[in-house]
Amino acid sequence: MKIKEFNYAKIKAPGIDQRYLSPEQIDQVTASLSVLWQKKLLGYSVEQRPIYAWSWGEGPQKLLMWSQMHGNESTTTRGLLDLMRLLDEDTEWTRQIKALCTLCVVPVLNPDGAHAYTRFNAAGIDLNRDAQAQTQPESQYLIALFNSWKPDFCFNLHDQRTIYHVGDHPVPATMSFLAPAADDQRSIPEHRARAMQVISDINEWLQSYIPEGVGRYDDAYNINCVGDTFQTLGTPTILFEAGHFPDDYSRINTRALVCLSLYTAINSIAFDLYVYQDIDQYLSVPQNGKRFVDILVKSPYRLSSIWRQGQALAITLEEKLVNGAIQWWPSIPEVVEENAFWGHKTYDIALAQEQLLLQSKEDVWSVIQNLIK
Ligand SMILES: [Zn+2]
């Protein structure tokens, strides 16, 4: 991924190309930041891991960003670490931003989940359903930070699964965004409109990198979600969902796009560029659908009469943490209607038989294993 807006190769944090990102790896990256970034301990997780907030800048616009409240969603954290290094560079742009904005960044809100590579915290709670109950220390720190620091914009950073596509097209939703609802009626008060305008700006920039690859997330209101809560409290809040890029399960390209999106958002807010955007642009970003599977095996009826024509086998790749790295394991195939799904990879048994590529049923398994590699 080449980013023309800045020298991405130079600022890209080294050594974090894999999906598994431990709290120690995050510490290694942040340890190399200059004194422009100030570290503050927010408190300790359920398993007593420290949770830090990093602040940067002196400007009046206050931007709060947190990532990895779901421990197995590291792509936005990696892009966020890249952004921290970008802001650590002494350039004309960073000097201007420093005078216009102050950032407060929590790279990993759920370090226990990051360590174990799970969505949940160590008590088994989804922190993004704990905004009202606030039963967990991690939730309490974030809400306390929000209440005391009073940000002007919030960025809630996540990963989404490979199932998502943009609109009705077989194009992966490599990046998705949402200005969460602020009430049951999903009305658009002024502050929510501002979140939409910033997303419109990000979308415009991203189109030159991933044409048609930007989706809009469902805005069903759930006050238990942190983003919905902050939006309800009147602060423009933006949800990022980093998604699939073709043939890139480590999400190296998506991570670069996260960094670019954050850069664009900061630029847009610092220089008040978003005010020129129309919320109709945001509303015209296609909504995400869920019709992708990782591997789609077509025409299985050619192998056995237990399947009929028109059916296909859908295989999902499931992540497993093995010795500090993520491995991808195929799920048990699910029988689906062939026309109802798209595969990131597709294998048609009928076609293979016609081309004499497939001699026996046993060959199917080896073909599927090859597709996974
Ligand atoms: Zn998430």
XYZ file of C-alpha atoms and ligand atoms in Angstrom:
374
model
C 0.000 0.000 0.000
C 1.458 3.319 -1.103
C 0.066 6.446 0.497
C 0.742 9.565 -1.471
C -0.309 12.037 1.234
C 2.782 11.279 3.349
C 5.732 8.903 3.443
C 3.996 5.899 4.954
C 7.003 3.596 4.611
C 8.951 5.961 6.851
C 6.405 6.291 9.643
C 5.028 2.718 9.601
C 5.691 1.124 13.000
C 8.085 -1.813 12.560
C 7.506 -5.380 13.705
C 3.700 -5.376 13.954
C 2.589 -6.797 10.609
C 0.681 -9.709 12.130
C -2.893 -9.737 13.417
C -1.755 -10.769 16.902
C -0.636 -7.648 18.731
C 0.286 -8.092 22.374
C 0.391 -5.282 24.957
C 4.187 -5.774 25.057
C 4.446 -5.149 21.291
C 2.404 -1.965 21.692
C 4.744 -0.862 24.502
C 7.726 -1.440 22.233
C 6.312 0.922 19.611
C 5.251 3.623 22.054
C 8.625 3.428 23.853
C 10.270 4.941 20.762
C 7.993 8.018 20.711
C 9.421 11.424 21.591
C 8.448 13.595 24.554
C 5.801 15.186 22.333
C 3.689 12.214 23.423
C 2.907 12.212 27.145
C 1.882 8.968 28.816
C -0.670 8.793 31.614
C -1.757 5.683 33.489
C -5.556 5.375 33.489
C -5.603 2.297 35.733
C -5.323 -1.463 35.598
C -7.293 -4.124 33.749
C -8.976 -7.106 35.415
C -5.685 -9.037 35.140
C -3.731 -6.006 36.387
C -2.262 -4.902 33.078
C -1.702 -1.137 32.848
C -3.953 0.895 30.526
C -2.368 4.083 29.206
C -3.620 7.230 27.547
C -1.186 9.231 25.421
C -1.655 12.929 24.805
C -0.163 15.103 22.082
C -0.619 18.699 20.947
C -1.704 22.018 22.435
C -4.657 23.025 20.299
C -8.261 23.791 21.266
C -9.890 20.906 19.312
C -9.809 17.823 21.532
C -9.853 14.423 19.836
C -10.250 11.248 21.907
C -9.320 7.942 20.216
C -9.363 4.462 21.672
C -8.692 1.111 20.058
C -8.844 -2.602 20.790
C -11.659 -2.524 23.317
C -12.198 -5.845 21.543
C -8.887 -7.596 22.165
C -8.756 -9.491 18.865
C -9.234 -6.360 16.736
C -5.691 -5.123 16.262
C -5.800 -3.528 12.806
C -6.956 -0.119 13.996
C -4.406 -0.209 16.836
C -1.639 -0.804 14.326
C -2.890 2.071 12.159
C -3.192 4.240 15.256
C 0.416 3.494 16.259
C 1.466 4.491 12.737
C -0.447 7.746 13.181
C 1.290 8.426 16.502
C 4.623 8.060 14.721
C 3.414 10.331 11.905
C 2.540 13.038 14.442
C 5.924 12.523 16.069
C 7.630 13.788 12.912
C 8.600 17.454 12.882
C 6.966 18.791 9.708
C 5.091 21.896 8.674
C 1.863 19.904 8.878
C 2.464 18.466 12.357
C 3.431 21.917 13.673
C 0.156 23.336 12.384
C -1.908 20.465 13.775
C -0.173 20.730 17.136
C -1.384 24.314 17.468
C -4.935 23.425 16.407
C -5.606 20.058 18.084
C -4.912 18.049 21.195
C -5.129 14.278 20.911
C -5.727 11.780 23.674
C -5.081 8.216 22.471
C -5.724 4.919 24.233
C -4.032 2.363 21.946
C -5.410 -0.662 23.803
C -8.364 -0.375 26.170
C -8.579 -4.155 26.683
C -4.994 -5.388 27.168
C -6.154 -8.697 28.697
C -8.236 -9.436 25.602
C -5.316 -8.384 23.404
C -2.993 -10.740 25.285
C -5.425 -13.667 24.968
C -6.649 -12.600 21.497
C -10.310 -12.552 22.457
C -13.095 -10.045 21.929
C -13.940 -9.964 25.632
C -12.096 -8.706 28.679
C -10.701 -11.108 31.298
C -14.092 -11.244 33.050
C -15.725 -12.376 29.802
C -17.532 -9.068 29.246
C -17.931 -7.329 25.883
C -16.762 -3.820 26.801
C -18.797 -2.402 23.936
C -21.992 -3.504 25.719
C -20.906 -2.141 29.102
C -21.277 1.596 28.516
C -24.324 1.930 30.768
C -23.720 -0.765 33.389
C -19.991 0.084 33.609
C -19.265 -3.103 35.514
C -15.691 -3.393 34.252
C -12.646 -1.285 35.197
C -11.735 -0.819 31.522
C -15.177 0.707 30.807
C -14.976 2.894 33.895
C -11.606 4.362 32.857
C -12.833 5.261 29.378
C -16.054 6.875 30.650
C -14.123 8.746 33.348
C -11.658 9.996 30.743
C -14.544 11.128 28.524
C -16.279 12.912 31.413
C -13.176 14.658 32.740
C -11.455 15.534 29.438
C -14.625 16.522 27.526
C -13.465 15.759 23.957
C -14.850 17.579 20.922
C -14.682 14.415 18.794
C -14.472 10.714 19.653
C -13.029 7.882 17.547
C -14.076 4.336 18.439
C -11.775 1.951 16.574
C -12.610 -1.641 15.626
C -12.106 -4.510 13.154
C -14.947 -6.157 11.261
C -15.169 -9.711 9.927
C -14.503 -10.790 6.358
C -18.246 -11.338 5.713
C -18.926 -7.677 4.942
C -19.263 -6.189 1.472
C -20.267 -2.773 0.202
C -23.881 -2.347 -0.912
C -25.001 -5.079 -3.339
C -21.576 -5.602 -4.862
C -18.998 -8.352 -4.338
C -16.478 -5.781 -3.128
C -15.130 -6.259 0.389
C -15.903 -3.497 2.878
C -12.236 -2.747 3.490
C -13.169 0.257 5.597
C -16.547 0.931 7.169
C -17.683 3.889 9.201
C -20.617 4.946 11.284
C -21.798 8.054 13.022
C -23.719 6.098 15.692
C -27.281 7.056 16.471
C -27.941 9.416 19.365
C -31.490 8.209 20.016
C -34.028 5.517 19.122
C -35.391 7.568 16.232
C -31.897 7.803 14.707
C -32.406 11.514 14.359
C -29.559 13.698 13.130
C -28.808 16.414 15.677
C -26.105 18.916 14.805
C -23.273 17.079 16.557
C -24.089 13.758 14.880
C -24.193 15.585 11.546
C -20.652 16.792 12.195
C -19.479 13.193 12.696
C -21.161 12.362 9.365
C -19.395 15.271 7.657
C -15.993 14.114 8.877
C -16.759 10.603 7.583
C -17.724 12.142 4.221
C -14.279 13.732 4.061
C -12.563 10.454 4.938
C -14.664 8.631 2.341
C -13.661 11.059 -0.404
C -9.970 10.519 0.299
C -10.294 6.767 0.573
C -12.041 6.398 -2.799
C -8.752 6.935 -4.623
C -7.213 4.027 -2.701
C -10.144 1.596 -2.509
C -12.762 2.603 -5.101
C -16.162 1.309 -3.918
C -14.460 -0.288 -0.897
C -15.969 1.963 1.787
C -19.148 0.914 3.565
C -21.503 2.379 6.123
C -22.288 0.434 9.236
C -25.796 -0.225 10.494
C -26.976 2.570 12.839
C -29.429 0.595 14.985
C -29.387 2.350 18.346
C -27.908 0.544 21.325
C -27.228 2.738 24.338
C -25.039 -0.027 25.815
C -22.463 0.596 23.083
C -19.836 3.167 23.946
C -20.148 5.088 20.667
C -23.929 5.386 20.993
C -23.529 6.579 24.588
C -21.017 9.298 23.719
C -23.104 10.385 20.736
C -26.160 10.529 23.031
C -24.180 12.725 25.422
C -23.678 15.206 22.589
C -20.125 14.523 21.387
C -19.610 13.808 17.674
C -18.471 10.180 17.607
C -17.093 8.172 14.715
C -16.880 4.394 14.542
C -14.152 2.827 12.404
C -14.448 -0.785 11.286
C -11.303 -2.061 9.572
C -12.184 -4.881 7.192
C -10.950 -7.289 4.566
C -8.627 -6.346 1.723
C -8.244 -9.001 -1.021
C -5.603 -11.630 -0.187
C -4.549 -9.721 2.920
C -5.672 -11.627 6.023
C -2.959 -9.916 8.073
C -4.668 -6.633 7.102
C -1.434 -4.862 6.288
C -3.134 -2.767 3.593
C -6.173 -2.080 5.755
C -3.893 -0.888 8.546
C -2.333 1.663 6.183
C -5.842 2.819 5.254
C -6.718 3.211 8.947
C -3.695 5.479 9.347
C -4.717 7.453 6.257
C -8.313 7.737 7.514
C -7.200 9.056 10.908
C -4.818 11.484 9.222
C -7.660 12.718 7.006
C -10.028 13.069 9.956
C -7.521 15.108 11.977
C -6.775 17.309 8.970
C -10.487 17.789 8.337
C -11.231 18.753 11.945
C -8.118 20.908 12.468
C -8.778 23.042 9.394
C -12.597 22.914 9.612
C -12.775 21.272 6.182
C -15.633 18.955 7.095
C -18.070 21.862 7.410
C -18.180 22.007 3.590
C -19.415 18.425 3.377
C -23.037 17.562 2.911
C -24.449 14.820 5.123
C -26.100 13.421 1.980
C -22.633 12.302 0.934
C -22.385 10.281 4.122
C -25.879 8.890 3.629
C -24.989 7.888 0.068
C -22.148 5.625 1.258
C -23.601 2.141 0.691
C -24.517 0.105 3.734
C -22.578 -3.045 4.557
C -24.021 -6.403 3.587
C -22.992 -9.806 4.947
C -22.815 -12.085 1.927
C -19.099 -12.854 1.769
C -17.629 -16.137 2.914
C -13.923 -16.874 2.898
C -14.159 -19.862 0.567
C -17.125 -20.870 -1.580
C -17.063 -24.349 -3.142
C -19.539 -24.486 -6.005
C -21.216 -27.557 -7.586
C -20.585 -30.039 -4.750
C -23.433 -32.120 -6.267
C -20.851 -33.364 -8.756
C -19.259 -35.270 -5.874
C -22.285 -36.592 -4.028
C -26.039 -36.805 -4.413
C -26.521 -35.463 -0.876
C -26.198 -32.030 -2.492
C -28.374 -30.704 -5.240
C -27.633 -28.324 -8.040
C -27.617 -24.713 -6.876
C -26.114 -25.533 -3.523
C -22.598 -24.591 -2.478
C -20.348 -25.159 0.518
C -19.405 -22.063 2.486
C -16.214 -22.202 4.511
C -15.217 -19.614 7.070
C -11.617 -19.218 8.167
C -11.412 -19.124 11.941
C -8.542 -17.554 13.836
C -6.542 -19.483 16.396
C -3.697 -18.111 18.466
C -0.843 -20.640 18.352
C 2.538 -19.769 19.885
C 1.997 -16.037 19.587
C 0.788 -16.046 15.978
C -2.590 -16.321 14.319
C -3.336 -19.395 12.258
C -6.357 -19.726 9.994
C -8.446 -22.869 10.258
C -11.355 -23.758 7.970
C -14.747 -24.137 9.620
C -17.000 -27.113 8.988
C -18.563 -26.275 5.603
C -22.081 -24.923 5.682
C -24.480 -25.793 2.878
C -25.810 -22.587 1.323
C -27.593 -21.456 -1.815
C -24.876 -20.769 -4.365
C -26.403 -17.483 -5.522
C -26.789 -16.093 -2.012
C -23.061 -15.754 -1.284
C -19.783 -14.652 -2.765
C -16.421 -16.160 -1.880
C -13.227 -14.246 -1.312
C -11.969 -17.375 -3.028
C -14.250 -19.539 -5.149
C -13.734 -23.064 -6.359
C -16.102 -24.661 -8.851
C -15.955 -28.460 -8.833
C -17.835 -28.745 -12.138
C -15.294 -26.522 -13.828
C -12.386 -28.423 -12.306
C -13.855 -31.731 -13.499
C -14.260 -30.393 -17.003
C -10.636 -29.325 -16.930
C -9.669 -32.750 -15.532
C -8.134 -31.048 -12.537
C -10.166 -33.112 -10.151
C -9.719 -36.877 -10.270
C -11.362 -37.906 -6.995
C -13.379 -36.678 -4.040
C -10.198 -36.694 -1.967
C -8.767 -34.058 -4.249
C -11.369 -31.580 -3.026
C -9.859 -31.393 0.435
C -6.371 -30.764 -0.889
C -7.744 -28.053 -3.188
C -9.469 -26.374 -0.233
C -6.254 -26.547 1.765
C -4.442 -24.906 -1.109
C -7.021 -22.139 -1.220
C -6.376 -21.427 2.455
C -2.624 -20.943 1.981
Zn -15.128 -4.461 17.780
